[in-house]
Short mmCIF file of C-alpha atoms in Angstrom, two decimals:
data_model
loop_
_atom_site.label_atom_id
_atom_site.label_comp_id
_atom_site.label_asym_id
_atom_site.label_seq_id
_atom_site.Cartn_x
_atom_site.Cartn_y
_atom_site.Cartn_z
CA MET A 1 100.17 87.03 80.25
CA TYR A 2 97.54 89.52 81.28
CA LEU A 3 97.62 92.15 83.98
CA LYS A 4 95.31 94.96 84.81
CA GLU A 5 95.86 98.79 84.43
CA HIS A 6 95.21 99.96 87.95
CA ALA A 7 93.56 103.36 86.98
CA SER A 8 91.12 101.95 84.36
CA GLY A 9 90.65 98.35 85.41
CA ASP A 10 91.39 97.27 81.81
CA ALA A 11 93.01 94.24 80.87
CA VAL A 12 96.64 94.58 79.33
CA GLU A 13 98.18 91.75 77.46
CA ILE A 14 101.89 91.73 78.16
CA LEU A 15 103.94 91.25 75.02
CA ASP A 16 107.47 91.08 76.80
CA VAL A 17 107.45 89.03 79.89
CA THR A 18 111.27 89.11 80.15
CA ALA A 19 110.96 93.03 80.52
CA LEU A 20 108.09 92.67 83.04
CA ILE A 21 110.14 90.51 85.59
CA ASN A 22 113.45 92.52 84.76
CA PRO A 23 113.63 95.26 87.62
CA SER A 24 115.89 97.53 85.58
CA HIS A 25 113.00 98.08 83.23
CA GLU A 26 110.54 100.69 84.25
CA THR A 27 108.15 100.03 81.41
CA VAL A 28 106.85 96.95 79.67
CA ARG A 29 105.34 96.62 76.06
CA GLY A 30 101.93 95.45 76.01
CA ARG A 31 98.53 96.16 74.60
CA PHE A 32 94.90 96.87 76.04
CA HIS A 33 92.75 93.78 75.71
CA PHE A 34 89.20 95.04 75.22
CA GLY A 35 86.64 95.17 72.27
CA GLU A 36 86.65 93.09 69.25
CA GLU A 37 89.62 94.69 67.51
CA LEU A 38 93.31 94.03 68.31
CA GLN A 39 94.63 97.20 70.09
CA ASP A 40 97.95 98.81 69.04
CA PRO A 41 101.08 97.81 71.29
CA ALA A 42 102.07 100.66 73.83
CA GLU A 43 104.64 101.02 76.71
CA PHE A 44 103.08 100.64 80.14
CA ASP A 45 104.66 101.87 83.47
CA LYS A 46 105.06 98.65 85.63
CA ARG A 47 104.13 100.51 88.71
CA LEU A 48 100.63 101.27 87.31
CA LEU A 49 99.81 97.62 86.58
CA THR A 50 98.49 95.03 88.92
CA PHE A 51 97.49 91.22 88.68
CA PRO A 52 93.95 90.89 87.58
CA SER A 53 93.20 90.02 91.30
CA GLY A 54 94.17 93.58 92.27
CA GLU A 55 97.43 92.24 93.93
CA ALA A 56 100.53 94.52 93.29
CA LEU A 57 103.37 93.06 91.32
CA PRO A 58 106.27 91.59 93.34
CA ARG A 59 108.84 94.14 94.57
CA CYS A 60 111.69 92.19 92.98
CA TRP A 61 110.08 92.85 89.57
CA LEU A 62 110.13 96.56 90.24
CA ASP A 63 112.94 97.73 92.37
CA PRO A 64 116.53 96.85 90.92
CA HIS A 65 117.94 97.38 94.63
CA TRP A 66 115.72 95.07 96.38
CA ARG A 67 117.30 91.77 97.66
CA GLY A 68 115.29 89.10 99.25
CA VAL A 69 116.46 87.78 102.56
#
């Protein structure tokens, strides 16, 4: 799955989708996806990531106290 880092606009390949959708995890393991060389994995703050369209991640992925009605 690919998301976008909001500040730079660079694509981020998400390596742990389970951590992404788990609201108790504030970070997710991924790597920038640019250039021809494979980038090293890093931890990304989920609040700084968006979908490629620019849409924010769902609140239920970010807030462990959020409950849908």
